[in-house]
Amino acid sequence: MAKITADTLIMDCLKLNPNSAEILMSYGMHCLGCAMAHGETIEQAVNAHGNDLEELLAKLNAGVQE
């Protein structure tokens, strides 16, 4: 089973979990379509927005498609 980690790129996260855009936007990460999303990891985005990494990863992984 695929797993979203701190090193997962945002664009890959969007592919792994169909609900990830909604989850990320609920954490204030509204720039999912910007160029940075193609090369930015979940951890980098969390650090930029001041969110709890483990909490976000748990929510993102709850909806991962196999």
GROMACS .gro file of C-alpha atoms in nm:
model
   66
    1MET     CA    1   0.000   0.000   0.000
    2ALA     CA    2   0.125   0.345  -0.086
    3LYS     CA    3   0.190   0.582   0.200
    4ILE     CA    4   0.217   0.959   0.213
    5THR     CA    5   0.525   1.070   0.406
    6ALA     CA    6   0.692   1.400   0.490
    7ASP     CA    7   0.902   1.358   0.173
    8THR     CA    8   0.603   1.301  -0.059
    9LEU     CA    9   0.564   1.574  -0.318
   10ILE     CA   10   0.234   1.760  -0.300
   11MET     CA   11   0.150   1.660  -0.658
   12ASP     CA   12   0.207   1.292  -0.573
   13CYS     CA   13  -0.007   1.331  -0.262
   14LEU     CA   14  -0.291   1.461  -0.478
   15LYS     CA   15  -0.268   1.142  -0.686
   16LEU     CA   16  -0.256   0.906  -0.385
   17ASN     CA   17  -0.550   1.049  -0.193
   18PRO     CA   18  -0.846   1.186  -0.389
   19ASN     CA   19  -0.947   1.396  -0.086
   20SER     CA   20  -0.603   1.543  -0.025
   21ALA     CA   21  -0.678   1.878  -0.193
   22GLU     CA   22  -0.965   1.938   0.050
   23ILE     CA   23  -0.752   1.828   0.346
   24LEU     CA   24  -0.455   2.045   0.249
   25MET     CA   25  -0.676   2.348   0.189
   26SER     CA   26  -0.833   2.300   0.534
   27TYR     CA   27  -0.479   2.347   0.670
   28GLY     CA   28  -0.440   2.677   0.485
   29MET     CA   29  -0.246   2.533   0.192
   30HIS     CA   30  -0.439   2.699  -0.091
   31CYS     CA   31  -0.167   2.704  -0.357
   32LEU     CA   32  -0.208   2.345  -0.477
   33GLY     CA   33  -0.211   2.446  -0.842
   34CYS     CA   34   0.095   2.669  -0.825
   35ALA     CA   35   0.430   2.572  -0.974
   36MET     CA   36   0.579   2.516  -0.628
   37ALA     CA   37   0.341   2.224  -0.568
   38HIS     CA   38   0.526   2.022  -0.831
   39GLY     CA   39   0.853   2.027  -0.636
   40GLU     CA   40   0.744   2.095  -0.278
   41THR     CA   41   0.715   1.817  -0.022
   42ILE     CA   42   0.445   1.785   0.241
   43GLU     CA   43   0.703   1.871   0.508
   44GLN     CA   44   0.813   2.188   0.327
   45ALA     CA   45   0.452   2.300   0.293
   46VAL     CA   46   0.381   2.226   0.660
   47ASN     CA   47   0.687   2.422   0.767
   48ALA     CA   48   0.583   2.717   0.551
   49HIS     CA   49   0.232   2.719   0.698
   50GLY     CA   50   0.310   2.621   1.058
   51ASN     CA   51   0.094   2.309   1.074
   52ASP     CA   52   0.135   1.983   1.267
   53LEU     CA   53   0.309   1.737   1.032
   54GLU     CA   54   0.206   1.412   1.204
   55GLU     CA   55  -0.157   1.519   1.231
   56LEU     CA   56  -0.171   1.614   0.864
   57LEU     CA   57   0.001   1.292   0.752
   58ALA     CA   58  -0.249   1.084   0.951
   59LYS     CA   59  -0.541   1.257   0.778
   60LEU     CA   60  -0.382   1.228   0.435
   61ASN     CA   61  -0.302   0.859   0.479
   62ALA     CA   62  -0.653   0.777   0.601
   63GLY     CA   63  -0.780   0.827   0.245
   64VAL     CA   64  -0.496   0.673   0.043
   65GLN     CA   65  -0.618   0.463  -0.248
   66GLU     CA   66  -0.449   0.127  -0.303
   0.00000   0.00000   0.00000
